[in-house]
Each structure stands twice: as structure tokens, then as C-alpha cells.
């Protein structure tokens, strides 16, 4: 027994020595790493918001069987007679198999995202949506066809079910008494909350944002959209070089800057200027035949074209 006790003690000594050596080697490695980190040259780090990996369900994409680049402004409500931004109008546009259906979004006081065409002063059912809950807004009225005020989830369900078109979410510049001061955060919050809905519904490939020219709102929305992996187009009419500072640059131009109502617009830069700079171009809102004929000459340089008459124009604008 004394012999076995000595052997056991010897084994313990060896084990402890081995552990000590392993710890010593580990500390040497850590010290070398710290030294290297402190002495290497400074590097420029990419501060672009990381796009999270997408679940498999998000790899589904709209089929766009007609090759259309037409966007139905407010669901083509003018053409169909349905209320602006209504589910009935949405279904009308989806049946046409347009490239995308445009709608306006606002955030509510209880962090819901509604689809609504606001009246003067950004009112929905006579109320400021950011100051009221969704239930309060619904209680204040319905759409003219009796529909309940739709949520973003309602629109996404229809779009994903159809599987042929995207949904363009228009982030508005909230103006009260002609000023956006103090309201830019409410505008941006509609995009930020919409991104949460999009991620929850795994709808990333079915949605794109178009954002007001207000640069403060745009900057906040662009960051949120990049983090959610959703494309965003800016309505800021600025030099092509400024757009080149963004990832996947895309300008959504008011037609009055290019060509509108059969005459040259007031703008300094045209479709060719942006396209040549690698900036994707979409134009809004084209309704007249004379204007459609003009933009048809640029079909290969246009990403999309928005109209109140999608059924009339869908045959012209296909790639």
C-alpha cells in the first residue's frame, strides 16, 4: 500500500505539472496576440450596417411573369375606383401582375404600421397617427368602401400570397403646419417598425422602400433598411455623385424634374446622368400618353415607373 500511495502522489505531481505547462503556453499565446495587435498598422474598418443572414424562407422572390416595370401608385386607385391604399386596390394591382404596388405607411402610438393615404396635415381618419393607437384610428372611421384601416401585415399577406409583385413602402415626410420640425423621428419610425414586421414575416424579398427627400429621414431609414437587407430608393434630387456614396444606389425621381406633361422638366440631371453613374432610376408619377411615350425610350435605363393607370401602361413598360 505505501508503494501505491507513492505512485498516486507521483501521478498527481505529473498531472499538475502538465496543467501548469498548458496554462503557461496559453498565456504566451495570448501575450503574443496582444503584442501583435498593439504593433500592427491602423486599419480602416467597414462601418456599413451588417445585413443579418436570411432564413431560407426569405429566398423566395416574386416571379414578375410579365417582366413589367410598372408600379401601381396607391394600388392604381385612380384607375380602379377603389380607395387609395385599400386592400381592394392592392388586389386590383396584383391581378395585373405589376412589378410593384406602392402604398404609404405611418407608425401609430402603439408601434403598429398602418397603410393609409393621409389627408392635409398627415391626418388619418382626422387624427395624427403617431399620437393615437391603432384601435383609436380604426374607431375614428373606415375607408370609403367600408374596409378597416389596413395594417402592413394585411398588405404583406396579400403580396406574398400572390407571389408576383413587390410592395413599395413610401415613407412620407410628416408636415404639420407646413413644417417637418420635430416630426422626422415619427417618419423614420414607420420604416424602422416596418423592418421589424418584414423580418418577422420573412418578407424581405417582397418589399422595397421609397423614402422622402428629407435627408434626415432618409439617413435613418437607409440605415434601418440596410440592417434588414431591404432595398431603399431615395427621392432626393441631388447630384449622381452623392448617390454613389450609398450601397446599391437608387433614385426615385419626381417626373417634374425630367419630363412631365409633354415638356422638359426643371431639373439639372437626367436619367442618363444617373444611369451612367451606376445609379438605378425609377420615375413617378407618369399618367399621360405623351409622357409614357417619352419614358418608353428609356425603358432599358429605368428600374421602374410609377403610374395611377397601371392597366393602361403595363403593356408599354415591359423588359
XYZ file of C-alpha atoms in Angstrom:
319
model
C 0.000 0.000 0.000
C 2.781 2.523 0.780
C 4.102 1.881 -2.732
C 0.717 2.574 -4.324
C 0.336 5.811 -2.336
C 3.691 6.997 -3.633
C 2.677 6.126 -7.185
C -0.560 8.038 -6.797
C 1.262 11.077 -5.454
C 3.706 10.895 -8.366
C 0.838 10.816 -10.887
C -0.752 13.849 -9.257
C 2.529 15.745 -9.450
C 2.877 14.929 -13.167
C -0.739 15.960 -13.839
C -0.300 19.274 -12.045
C 2.929 19.946 -13.917
C 1.217 19.283 -17.265
C -1.644 21.617 -16.376
C 0.846 24.322 -15.396
C 2.722 23.958 -18.688
C -0.518 24.157 -20.706
C -1.551 27.287 -18.857
C 1.887 28.825 -19.405
C 1.774 28.100 -23.152
C -1.742 29.572 -23.345
C -0.619 32.774 -21.632
C 2.333 33.076 -24.009
C -0.017 32.811 -26.998
C -2.324 35.472 -25.544
C 0.611 37.779 -24.869
C 1.865 37.388 -28.438
C -1.586 38.182 -29.813
C -1.877 41.314 -27.694
C 1.589 42.446 -28.742
C 0.765 41.940 -32.425
C -2.496 43.826 -32.091
C -0.748 46.763 -30.464
C 2.025 46.996 -33.045
C 0.171 46.389 -36.324
C -0.669 49.331 -38.567
C -4.082 51.017 -38.030
C -6.777 49.698 -40.365
C -9.886 51.212 -41.886
C -12.950 49.355 -40.693
C -16.131 48.932 -42.721
C -18.830 50.692 -40.719
C -21.634 49.627 -43.050
C -24.536 48.115 -41.032
C -24.320 44.337 -41.165
C -27.091 42.545 -43.002
C -28.188 39.530 -40.963
C -28.267 36.169 -42.721
C -31.683 35.432 -44.169
C -33.763 32.427 -43.178
C -34.392 30.013 -46.026
C -37.996 31.204 -46.315
C -36.800 34.645 -47.380
C -35.122 33.360 -50.519
C -38.491 33.150 -52.288
C -38.842 36.045 -54.738
C -41.740 37.436 -56.777
C -41.847 35.872 -60.227
C -42.913 39.041 -62.146
C -44.136 36.866 -65.051
C -44.848 39.795 -67.408
C -41.423 41.395 -66.987
C -43.223 44.575 -66.003
C -41.502 47.629 -64.529
C -44.825 49.338 -63.762
C -45.569 50.366 -60.179
C -49.221 50.883 -59.275
C -49.308 54.180 -57.374
C -51.581 53.762 -54.324
C -52.714 50.474 -55.787
C -53.924 52.060 -59.017
C -56.825 53.598 -57.094
C -57.455 56.302 -59.725
C -57.881 53.694 -62.446
C -59.807 51.102 -60.439
C -62.043 53.400 -58.411
C -61.059 51.676 -55.170
C -59.944 53.829 -52.209
C -56.275 54.858 -52.051
C -54.126 52.284 -50.248
C -57.012 49.865 -49.778
C -56.864 46.084 -49.859
C -59.300 46.184 -52.765
C -56.898 48.421 -54.696
C -53.965 46.211 -53.754
C -55.724 43.126 -55.120
C -56.612 45.005 -58.311
C -52.951 45.831 -58.928
C -51.760 42.331 -58.005
C -54.167 40.847 -60.554
C -52.411 42.962 -63.202
C -49.084 41.408 -62.155
C -47.314 44.737 -61.929
C -43.722 44.994 -60.771
C -44.772 46.607 -57.510
C -47.681 48.179 -55.652
C -46.946 51.475 -53.893
C -48.519 52.409 -50.568
C -47.960 54.975 -47.808
C -47.066 53.905 -44.282
C -47.297 55.553 -40.861
C -46.397 54.424 -37.357
C -49.020 54.556 -34.608
C -48.605 55.412 -30.943
C -48.723 51.703 -30.056
C -45.982 50.806 -32.576
C -48.147 49.398 -35.324
C -47.582 50.209 -39.003
C -50.687 51.287 -40.880
C -51.167 51.613 -44.621
C -53.022 54.845 -45.272
C -53.262 57.856 -47.552
C -53.174 60.753 -45.120
C -55.032 63.998 -45.704
C -53.718 67.536 -45.200
C -51.605 67.726 -42.041
C -50.824 63.987 -42.269
C -54.145 63.059 -40.693
C -55.664 59.576 -40.874
C -59.366 59.476 -40.060
C -58.922 63.011 -38.780
C -56.189 62.019 -36.298
C -52.412 62.238 -36.167
C -51.499 58.541 -36.359
C -48.324 58.866 -34.283
C -50.392 60.240 -31.393
C -53.068 57.505 -31.395
C -53.277 53.741 -31.110
C -54.358 51.541 -33.971
C -57.696 50.813 -32.286
C -58.347 54.530 -31.844
C -57.628 55.187 -35.513
C -59.961 52.377 -36.568
C -62.697 53.622 -34.247
C -62.469 57.050 -35.889
C -63.544 55.760 -39.298
C -63.198 53.306 -42.158
C -62.169 53.557 -45.796
C -64.858 54.779 -48.192
C -65.631 51.190 -49.234
C -66.122 50.114 -45.618
C -62.717 48.486 -45.208
C -60.998 48.603 -41.845
C -57.807 50.642 -41.849
C -55.238 48.098 -43.087
C -52.045 47.147 -41.326
C -48.764 46.450 -43.079
C -49.231 42.770 -42.182
C -52.503 42.717 -44.144
C -50.797 44.027 -47.265
C -47.806 41.715 -46.942
C -50.019 38.652 -46.629
C -51.741 39.503 -49.918
C -48.491 40.306 -51.716
C -46.773 37.126 -50.579
C -49.837 35.058 -51.423
C -49.881 36.434 -54.981
C -46.154 35.849 -55.399
C -45.800 38.073 -58.483
C -45.210 41.626 -57.275
C -43.313 43.628 -54.708
C -44.705 46.099 -52.194
C -43.258 49.607 -52.278
C -43.472 51.243 -48.872
C -43.494 55.017 -49.205
C -42.030 56.758 -46.153
C -43.539 60.231 -46.038
C -42.105 63.469 -44.722
C -44.570 64.376 -41.983
C -45.513 68.026 -42.290
C -47.649 69.819 -39.731
C -48.486 73.443 -40.495
C -46.005 73.227 -43.349
C -43.050 72.171 -41.194
C -41.334 68.850 -40.514
C -39.521 70.186 -37.438
C -39.972 67.758 -34.571
C -41.563 65.090 -36.757
C -38.664 63.476 -38.591
C -38.412 60.807 -35.898
C -42.027 59.787 -36.467
C -41.378 59.481 -40.202
C -38.304 57.309 -39.683
C -40.056 55.163 -37.064
C -42.530 53.980 -39.695
C -39.617 52.480 -41.628
C -37.897 51.079 -38.543
C -41.073 49.365 -37.324
C -41.846 48.160 -40.852
C -38.445 46.447 -40.933
C -39.410 44.528 -37.804
C -42.645 43.386 -39.427
C -40.793 42.395 -42.604
C -38.261 40.323 -40.693
C -40.943 38.681 -38.586
C -42.950 37.715 -41.690
C -39.818 36.705 -43.627
C -40.920 39.041 -46.397
C -37.615 40.746 -47.176
C -37.623 39.893 -50.880
C -41.159 41.176 -51.371
C -40.569 44.693 -50.085
C -38.721 47.857 -51.084
C -38.754 51.321 -49.524
C -39.011 54.661 -51.251
C -38.104 57.478 -48.905
C -38.876 61.178 -48.764
C -36.262 63.680 -49.930
C -35.830 64.882 -46.328
C -32.223 63.817 -45.780
C -32.535 63.310 -42.022
C -35.413 60.893 -42.542
C -33.588 59.239 -45.437
C -30.426 58.651 -43.417
C -32.342 56.949 -40.592
C -34.438 54.877 -42.986
C -31.466 53.854 -45.104
C -29.674 52.536 -42.018
C -32.743 50.553 -40.917
C -33.327 49.148 -44.402
C -29.676 48.138 -44.814
C -29.731 46.298 -41.496
C -32.896 44.449 -42.559
C -31.494 43.652 -46.004
C -34.205 45.625 -47.833
C -33.570 47.870 -50.847
C -34.369 51.556 -50.427
C -34.675 54.307 -53.008
C -34.242 57.969 -52.138
C -36.309 60.814 -53.599
C -33.557 63.344 -53.005
C -32.871 65.138 -56.249
C -29.124 65.633 -55.822
C -26.043 65.061 -57.952
C -25.348 61.476 -59.084
C -22.029 61.589 -57.215
C -23.834 61.845 -53.872
C -25.841 58.717 -54.660
C -22.624 56.848 -55.361
C -21.751 57.089 -51.664
C -24.524 54.589 -50.870
C -24.665 50.831 -51.335
C -26.895 49.852 -54.286
C -27.728 53.493 -55.133
C -31.233 54.104 -56.413
C -33.034 57.385 -57.067
C -36.807 57.662 -57.269
C -37.234 60.855 -59.293
C -40.226 63.145 -59.442
C -41.031 63.311 -63.169
C -41.334 67.102 -62.985
C -37.522 67.175 -62.815
C -37.105 65.144 -66.017
C -40.064 65.292 -68.375
C -43.654 65.926 -67.396
C -46.898 66.932 -69.097
C -45.254 66.805 -72.514
C -42.415 69.181 -71.680
C -38.856 69.135 -70.343
C -38.599 69.251 -66.568
C -36.866 71.822 -64.434
C -34.076 69.551 -63.193
C -30.351 69.716 -63.763
C -29.704 65.958 -64.050
C -31.467 63.460 -66.284
C -31.917 59.701 -66.497
C -28.688 59.246 -68.465
C -26.669 61.162 -65.855
C -27.747 58.841 -63.061
C -27.673 55.621 -65.063
C -24.179 56.366 -66.384
C -23.030 56.859 -62.780
C -24.327 53.415 -61.832
C -27.395 54.748 -60.051
C -30.653 52.886 -60.633
C -33.531 55.132 -61.686
C -37.275 54.990 -61.149
C -39.691 57.793 -62.038
C -43.053 58.942 -60.628
C -45.862 59.620 -61.490
C -46.491 59.025 -65.229
C -50.134 59.075 -66.341
C -50.378 60.805 -69.733
C -49.725 59.052 -73.037
C -47.350 61.811 -74.168
C -45.193 61.276 -71.066
C -45.343 57.489 -71.303
C -44.075 57.734 -74.891
C -41.106 59.796 -73.720
C -40.103 57.385 -70.934
C -40.584 54.358 -73.179
C -37.410 55.491 -74.952
C -35.530 54.959 -71.677
C -37.010 51.602 -70.743
C -33.604 49.897 -70.688
C -32.293 52.510 -68.236
C -35.290 52.532 -65.919
C -35.702 50.364 -62.872
C -39.405 51.145 -62.560
C -42.069 53.674 -63.466
C -44.970 54.605 -61.194
C -48.416 55.447 -62.515
C -52.026 55.860 -61.462
C -53.024 53.854 -64.554
C -51.131 50.560 -64.348
C -53.505 48.642 -66.604
C -53.079 51.237 -69.358
C -49.274 51.310 -69.173
C -48.330 47.737 -68.321
C -48.153 46.704 -71.969
C -45.721 49.522 -72.777
C -43.285 49.082 -69.922
C -42.012 45.523 -70.075
C -38.468 44.271 -70.358
